[in-house]
């Protein structure tokens, strides 16, 4: 219950925080992903986590704290739904860094897949319906995108964040 209350408060203040946050920094997405995957491996060592970084020093511009939250929420879903494996891949795609997060859990229903990023929408096994909507809001604020699809027996989240220098920090 405490976690749900914290997420509701975070979600309700997120627009204000993003619009008024002026402490942007350049940091490396590859290092952040390495840190996060290592932490999630410790939370559930029974899952086989793999991390493929085809890029070293994937510079990104923004609030490392907010971007960390966006990725943590997606990775947290992996803990609930993956059967045995979670694969995290960082790739280069022209102006964007692309992160694919795949798990071998059950497919997402067609009904749920179209609403999964909406606030308070909770799929059949979801928790509160806030984590993925928070992720989506943060990712979109920084000029990125997030999608999900069922592909080859896996659930695949695809997150794109603009590379450092492609996003004007004064953009609203």
PDB file of N, CA and C in Angstrom, residues 56-123:
ATOM      1  N   UNK A  56      29.430   1.678 -26.334  1.00  0.00           N
ATOM      2  CA  UNK A  56      30.052   2.147 -25.097  1.00  0.00           C
ATOM      3  C   UNK A  56      29.941   3.659 -25.117  1.00  0.00           C
ATOM      4  N   UNK A  57      29.624   4.218 -23.985  1.00  0.00           N
ATOM      5  CA  UNK A  57      29.471   5.660 -23.821  1.00  0.00           C
ATOM      6  C   UNK A  57      28.311   6.209 -24.654  1.00  0.00           C
ATOM      7  N   UNK A  58      27.124   5.742 -24.335  1.00  0.00           N
ATOM      8  CA  UNK A  58      25.894   6.215 -24.972  1.00  0.00           C
ATOM      9  C   UNK A  58      25.419   7.450 -24.221  1.00  0.00           C
ATOM     10  N   UNK A  59      25.922   8.619 -24.623  1.00  0.00           N
ATOM     11  CA  UNK A  59      25.627   9.870 -23.929  1.00  0.00           C
ATOM     12  C   UNK A  59      24.180  10.292 -24.147  1.00  0.00           C
ATOM     13  N   UNK A  60      23.568  10.747 -23.061  1.00  0.00           N
ATOM     14  CA  UNK A  60      22.180  11.217 -23.072  1.00  0.00           C
ATOM     15  C   UNK A  60      22.125  12.464 -22.191  1.00  0.00           C
ATOM     16  N   UNK A  61      21.166  13.331 -22.460  1.00  0.00           N
ATOM     17  CA  UNK A  61      21.045  14.597 -21.748  1.00  0.00           C
ATOM     18  C   UNK A  61      19.693  14.663 -21.055  1.00  0.00           C
ATOM     19  N   UNK A  62      19.686  14.915 -19.750  1.00  0.00           N
ATOM     20  CA  UNK A  62      18.437  15.021 -19.006  1.00  0.00           C
ATOM     21  C   UNK A  62      18.695  14.814 -17.534  1.00  0.00           C
ATOM     22  N   UNK A  63      17.657  14.481 -16.813  1.00  0.00           N
ATOM     23  CA  UNK A  63      17.780  14.170 -15.396  1.00  0.00           C
ATOM     24  C   UNK A  63      18.027  12.673 -15.259  1.00  0.00           C
ATOM     25  N   UNK A  64      19.206  12.326 -14.791  1.00  0.00           N
ATOM     26  CA  UNK A  64      19.531  10.913 -14.633  1.00  0.00           C
ATOM     27  C   UNK A  64      18.547  10.242 -13.681  1.00  0.00           C
ATOM     28  N   UNK A  65      18.118  10.962 -12.668  1.00  0.00           N
ATOM     29  CA  UNK A  65      17.171  10.416 -11.707  1.00  0.00           C
ATOM     30  C   UNK A  65      15.839  10.065 -12.362  1.00  0.00           C
ATOM     31  N   UNK A  66      15.309  10.950 -13.184  1.00  0.00           N
ATOM     32  CA  UNK A  66      14.016  10.706 -13.841  1.00  0.00           C
ATOM     33  C   UNK A  66      14.132   9.570 -14.861  1.00  0.00           C
ATOM     34  N   UNK A  67      15.201   9.579 -15.624  1.00  0.00           N
ATOM     35  CA  UNK A  67      15.388   8.539 -16.642  1.00  0.00           C
ATOM     36  C   UNK A  67      15.602   7.180 -15.971  1.00  0.00           C
ATOM     37  N   UNK A  68      16.277   7.176 -14.839  1.00  0.00           N
ATOM     38  CA  UNK A  68      16.437   5.940 -14.067  1.00  0.00           C
ATOM     39  C   UNK A  68      15.074   5.391 -13.659  1.00  0.00           C
ATOM     40  N   UNK A  69      14.184   6.256 -13.175  1.00  0.00           N
ATOM     41  CA  UNK A  69      12.841   5.834 -12.774  1.00  0.00           C
ATOM     42  C   UNK A  69      12.095   5.234 -13.964  1.00  0.00           C
ATOM     43  N   UNK A  70      12.230   5.863 -15.136  1.00  0.00           N
ATOM     44  CA  UNK A  70      11.526   5.355 -16.321  1.00  0.00           C
ATOM     45  C   UNK A  70      11.963   3.933 -16.663  1.00  0.00           C
ATOM     46  N   UNK A  71      13.243   3.660 -16.520  1.00  0.00           N
ATOM     47  CA  UNK A  71      13.765   2.325 -16.825  1.00  0.00           C
ATOM     48  C   UNK A  71      13.466   1.330 -15.708  1.00  0.00           C
ATOM     49  N   UNK A  72      13.563   1.776 -14.462  1.00  0.00           N
ATOM     50  CA  UNK A  72      13.270   0.889 -13.330  1.00  0.00           C
ATOM     51  C   UNK A  72      11.841   0.357 -13.397  1.00  0.00           C
ATOM     52  N   UNK A  73      10.900   1.212 -13.750  1.00  0.00           N
ATOM     53  CA  UNK A  73       9.508   0.776 -13.802  1.00  0.00           C
ATOM     54  C   UNK A  73       9.296  -0.322 -14.838  1.00  0.00           C
ATOM     55  N   UNK A  74       9.952  -0.206 -15.978  1.00  0.00           N
ATOM     56  CA  UNK A  74       9.832  -1.245 -17.004  1.00  0.00           C
ATOM     57  C   UNK A  74      10.535  -2.519 -16.532  1.00  0.00           C
ATOM     58  N   UNK A  75      11.709  -2.373 -15.967  1.00  0.00           N
ATOM     59  CA  UNK A  75      12.447  -3.540 -15.480  1.00  0.00           C
ATOM     60  C   UNK A  75      11.709  -4.229 -14.327  1.00  0.00           C
ATOM     61  N   UNK A  76      11.040  -3.451 -13.504  1.00  0.00           N
ATOM     62  CA  UNK A  76      10.278  -4.037 -12.405  1.00  0.00           C
ATOM     63  C   UNK A  76       9.177  -4.956 -12.925  1.00  0.00           C
ATOM     64  N   UNK A  77       8.580  -4.599 -14.053  1.00  0.00           N
ATOM     65  CA  UNK A  77       7.578  -5.470 -14.662  1.00  0.00           C
ATOM     66  C   UNK A  77       8.185  -6.812 -15.059  1.00  0.00           C
ATOM     67  N   UNK A  78       9.437  -6.815 -15.433  1.00  0.00           N
ATOM     68  CA  UNK A  78      10.102  -8.051 -15.824  1.00  0.00           C
ATOM     69  C   UNK A  78      10.152  -9.024 -14.654  1.00  0.00           C
ATOM     70  N   UNK A  79      10.351  -8.488 -13.452  1.00  0.00           N
ATOM     71  CA  UNK A  79      10.391  -9.346 -12.259  1.00  0.00           C
ATOM     72  C   UNK A  79       9.075 -10.090 -12.066  1.00  0.00           C
ATOM     73  N   UNK A  80       7.968  -9.439 -12.383  1.00  0.00           N
ATOM     74  CA  UNK A  80       6.657 -10.056 -12.183  1.00  0.00           C
ATOM     75  C   UNK A  80       6.278 -11.033 -13.280  1.00  0.00           C
ATOM     76  N   UNK A  81       6.708 -10.773 -14.524  1.00  0.00           N
ATOM     77  CA  UNK A  81       6.164 -11.526 -15.639  1.00  0.00           C
ATOM     78  C   UNK A  81       7.123 -12.520 -16.289  1.00  0.00           C
ATOM     79  N   UNK A  82       8.421 -12.304 -16.190  1.00  0.00           N
ATOM     80  CA  UNK A  82       9.369 -13.224 -16.825  1.00  0.00           C
ATOM     81  C   UNK A  82       9.311 -14.595 -16.144  1.00  0.00           C
ATOM     82  N   UNK A  83       9.410 -15.634 -16.970  1.00  0.00           N
ATOM     83  CA  UNK A  83       9.477 -16.993 -16.417  1.00  0.00           C
ATOM     84  C   UNK A  83      10.904 -17.309 -16.000  1.00  0.00           C
ATOM     85  N   UNK A  84      11.811 -17.174 -16.980  1.00  0.00           N
ATOM     86  CA  UNK A  84      13.204 -17.531 -16.718  1.00  0.00           C
ATOM     87  C   UNK A  84      14.204 -16.491 -17.177  1.00  0.00           C
ATOM     88  N   UNK A  85      13.892 -15.724 -18.245  1.00  0.00           N
ATOM     89  CA  UNK A  85      14.904 -14.846 -18.816  1.00  0.00           C
ATOM     90  C   UNK A  85      14.406 -13.431 -19.066  1.00  0.00           C
ATOM     91  N   UNK A  86      15.342 -12.499 -18.920  1.00  0.00           N
ATOM     92  CA  UNK A  86      15.138 -11.099 -19.283  1.00  0.00           C
ATOM     93  C   UNK A  86      16.369 -10.684 -20.079  1.00  0.00           C
ATOM     94  N   UNK A  87      16.134 -10.129 -21.264  1.00  0.00           N
ATOM     95  CA  UNK A  87      17.226  -9.676 -22.118  1.00  0.00           C
ATOM     96  C   UNK A  87      17.122  -8.168 -22.280  1.00  0.00           C
ATOM     97  N   UNK A  88      18.212  -7.473 -21.986  1.00  0.00           N
ATOM     98  CA  UNK A  88      18.267  -6.023 -22.138  1.00  0.00           C
ATOM     99  C   UNK A  88      19.361  -5.716 -23.158  1.00  0.00           C
ATOM    100  N   UNK A  89      18.996  -4.943 -24.184  1.00  0.00           N
ATOM    101  CA  UNK A  89      19.933  -4.611 -25.248  1.00  0.00           C
ATOM    102  C   UNK A  89      19.918  -3.105 -25.479  1.00  0.00           C
ATOM    103  N   UNK A  90      21.094  -2.512 -25.622  1.00  0.00           N
ATOM    104  CA  UNK A  90      21.231  -1.098 -25.969  1.00  0.00           C
ATOM    105  C   UNK A  90      21.830  -1.016 -27.365  1.00  0.00           C
ATOM    106  N   UNK A  91      21.128  -0.289 -28.255  1.00  0.00           N
ATOM    107  CA  UNK A  91      21.570  -0.177 -29.653  1.00  0.00           C
ATOM    108  C   UNK A  91      21.610   1.278 -30.086  1.00  0.00           C
ATOM    109  N   UNK A  92      22.315   1.517 -31.172  1.00  0.00           N
ATOM    110  CA  UNK A  92      22.437   2.842 -31.781  1.00  0.00           C
ATOM    111  C   UNK A  92      21.509   2.909 -32.987  1.00  0.00           C
ATOM    112  N   UNK A  93      20.698   3.965 -33.055  1.00  0.00           N
ATOM    113  CA  UNK A  93      19.792   4.146 -34.185  1.00  0.00           C
ATOM    114  C   UNK A  93      19.758   5.625 -34.572  1.00  0.00           C
ATOM    115  N   UNK A  94      20.704   6.039 -35.372  1.00  0.00           N
ATOM    116  CA  UNK A  94      20.851   7.421 -35.844  1.00  0.00           C
ATOM    117  C   UNK A  94      20.801   8.430 -34.702  1.00  0.00           C
ATOM    118  N   UNK A  95      19.666   9.100 -34.490  1.00  0.00           N
ATOM    119  CA  UNK A  95      19.557  10.147 -33.466  1.00  0.00           C
ATOM    120  C   UNK A  95      19.185   9.603 -32.094  1.00  0.00           C
ATOM    121  N   UNK A  96      18.887   8.305 -32.000  1.00  0.00           N
ATOM    122  CA  UNK A  96      18.364   7.745 -30.757  1.00  0.00           C
ATOM    123  C   UNK A  96      19.202   6.574 -30.256  1.00  0.00           C
ATOM    124  N   UNK A  97      19.187   6.427 -28.939  1.00  0.00           N
ATOM    125  CA  UNK A  97      19.642   5.198 -28.306  1.00  0.00           C
ATOM    126  C   UNK A  97      18.385   4.364 -28.114  1.00  0.00           C
ATOM    127  N   UNK A  98      18.436   3.116 -28.503  1.00  0.00           N
ATOM    128  CA  UNK A  98      17.271   2.235 -28.417  1.00  0.00           C
ATOM    129  C   UNK A  98      17.577   1.123 -27.415  1.00  0.00           C
ATOM    130  N   UNK A  99      16.657   0.961 -26.475  1.00  0.00           N
ATOM    131  CA  UNK A  99      16.770  -0.085 -25.466  1.00  0.00           C
ATOM    132  C   UNK A  99      15.641  -1.075 -25.713  1.00  0.00           C
ATOM    133  N   UNK A 100      15.994  -2.338 -25.881  1.00  0.00           N
ATOM    134  CA  UNK A 100      14.985  -3.392 -25.977  1.00  0.00           C
ATOM    135  C   UNK A 100      15.069  -4.220 -24.705  1.00  0.00           C
ATOM    136  N   UNK A 101      13.908  -4.446 -24.116  1.00  0.00           N
ATOM    137  CA  UNK A 101      13.823  -5.257 -22.918  1.00  0.00           C
ATOM    138  C   UNK A 101      12.816  -6.359 -23.215  1.00  0.00           C
ATOM    139  N   UNK A 102      13.304  -7.597 -23.259  1.00  0.00           N
ATOM    140  CA  UNK A 102      12.465  -8.739 -23.614  1.00  0.00           C
ATOM    141  C   UNK A 102      12.389  -9.710 -22.452  1.00  0.00           C
ATOM    142  N   UNK A 103      11.216 -10.337 -22.306  1.00  0.00           N
ATOM    143  CA  UNK A 103      11.091 -11.401 -21.319  1.00  0.00           C
ATOM    144  C   UNK A 103      10.323 -12.560 -21.921  1.00  0.00           C
ATOM    145  N   UNK A 104      10.463 -13.716 -21.310  1.00  0.00           N
ATOM    146  CA  UNK A 104       9.822 -14.935 -21.804  1.00  0.00           C
ATOM    147  C   UNK A 104       8.522 -15.243 -21.070  1.00  0.00           C
ATOM    148  N   UNK A 105       7.917 -14.218 -20.482  1.00  0.00           N
ATOM    149  CA  UNK A 105       6.655 -14.406 -19.768  1.00  0.00           C
ATOM    150  C   UNK A 105       5.479 -14.489 -20.725  1.00  0.00           C
ATOM    151  N   UNK A 106       4.284 -14.540 -20.162  1.00  0.00           N
ATOM    152  CA  UNK A 106       3.085 -14.652 -21.005  1.00  0.00           C
ATOM    153  C   UNK A 106       2.910 -13.426 -21.902  1.00  0.00           C
ATOM    154  N   UNK A 107       2.357 -13.654 -23.078  1.00  0.00           N
ATOM    155  CA  UNK A 107       2.075 -12.560 -23.999  1.00  0.00           C
ATOM    156  C   UNK A 107       1.077 -11.608 -23.371  1.00  0.00           C
ATOM    157  N   UNK A 108       1.129 -10.369 -23.804  1.00  0.00           N
ATOM    158  CA  UNK A 108       0.174  -9.358 -23.355  1.00  0.00           C
ATOM    159  C   UNK A 108      -1.033  -9.439 -24.285  1.00  0.00           C
ATOM    160  N   UNK A 109      -2.212  -9.444 -23.710  1.00  0.00           N
ATOM    161  CA  UNK A 109      -3.425  -9.544 -24.525  1.00  0.00           C
ATOM    162  C   UNK A 109      -3.549  -8.344 -25.461  1.00  0.00           C
ATOM    163  N   UNK A 110      -4.235  -8.532 -26.573  1.00  0.00           N
ATOM    164  CA  UNK A 110      -4.439  -7.439 -27.528  1.00  0.00           C
ATOM    165  C   UNK A 110      -5.146  -6.258 -26.875  1.00  0.00           C
ATOM    166  N   UNK A 111      -6.080  -6.536 -25.981  1.00  0.00           N
ATOM    167  CA  UNK A 111      -6.785  -5.464 -25.282  1.00  0.00           C
ATOM    168  C   UNK A 111      -5.814  -4.673 -24.412  1.00  0.00           C
ATOM    169  N   UNK A 112      -5.013  -5.373 -23.635  1.00  0.00           N
ATOM    170  CA  UNK A 112      -4.079  -4.713 -22.722  1.00  0.00           C
ATOM    171  C   UNK A 112      -2.971  -3.969 -23.460  1.00  0.00           C
ATOM    172  N   UNK A 113      -2.489  -4.516 -24.554  1.00  0.00           N
ATOM    173  CA  UNK A 113      -1.332  -3.936 -25.244  1.00  0.00           C
ATOM    174  C   UNK A 113      -1.617  -2.517 -25.749  1.00  0.00           C
ATOM    175  N   UNK A 114      -2.875  -2.212 -26.009  1.00  0.00           N
ATOM    176  CA  UNK A 114      -3.239  -0.880 -26.504  1.00  0.00           C
ATOM    177  C   UNK A 114      -3.478   0.127 -25.378  1.00  0.00           C
ATOM    178  N   UNK A 115      -3.490  -0.324 -24.143  1.00  0.00           N
ATOM    179  CA  UNK A 115      -3.789   0.567 -23.016  1.00  0.00           C
ATOM    180  C   UNK A 115      -2.727   0.536 -21.926  1.00  0.00           C
ATOM    181  N   UNK A 116      -1.706  -0.255 -22.104  1.00  0.00           N
ATOM    182  CA  UNK A 116      -0.752  -0.562 -21.040  1.00  0.00           C
ATOM    183  C   UNK A 116      -0.015   0.668 -20.478  1.00  0.00           C
ATOM    184  N   UNK A 117       0.107   1.730 -21.282  1.00  0.00           N
ATOM    185  CA  UNK A 117       0.831   2.914 -20.823  1.00  0.00           C
ATOM    186  C   UNK A 117      -0.106   4.001 -20.289  1.00  0.00           C
ATOM    187  N   UNK A 118      -1.396   3.722 -20.233  1.00  0.00           N
ATOM    188  CA  UNK A 118      -2.365   4.702 -19.723  1.00  0.00           C
ATOM    189  C   UNK A 118      -2.378   4.686 -18.199  1.00  0.00           C
ATOM    190  N   UNK A 119      -2.573   5.861 -17.635  1.00  0.00           N
ATOM    191  CA  UNK A 119      -2.609   6.018 -16.190  1.00  0.00           C
ATOM    192  C   UNK A 119      -3.727   5.184 -15.568  1.00  0.00           C
ATOM    193  N   UNK A 120      -3.379   4.452 -14.530  1.00  0.00           N
ATOM    194  CA  UNK A 120      -4.271   3.617 -13.738  1.00  0.00           C
ATOM    195  C   UNK A 120      -4.863   2.438 -14.495  1.00  0.00           C
ATOM    196  N   UNK A 121      -4.364   2.154 -15.702  1.00  0.00           N
ATOM    197  CA  UNK A 121      -4.814   0.955 -16.413  1.00  0.00           C
ATOM    198  C   UNK A 121      -4.009  -0.219 -15.879  1.00  0.00           C
ATOM    199  N   UNK A 122      -4.701  -1.201 -15.395  1.00  0.00           N
ATOM    200  CA  UNK A 122      -4.047  -2.364 -14.810  1.00  0.00           C
ATOM    201  C   UNK A 122      -4.477  -3.594 -15.597  1.00  0.00           C
ATOM    202  N   UNK A 123      -3.531  -4.228 -16.248  1.00  0.00           N
ATOM    203  CA  UNK A 123      -3.816  -5.458 -16.977  1.00  0.00           C
ATOM    204  C   UNK A 123      -4.156  -6.582 -16.014  1.00  0.00           C
TER     205      UNK A 123
END
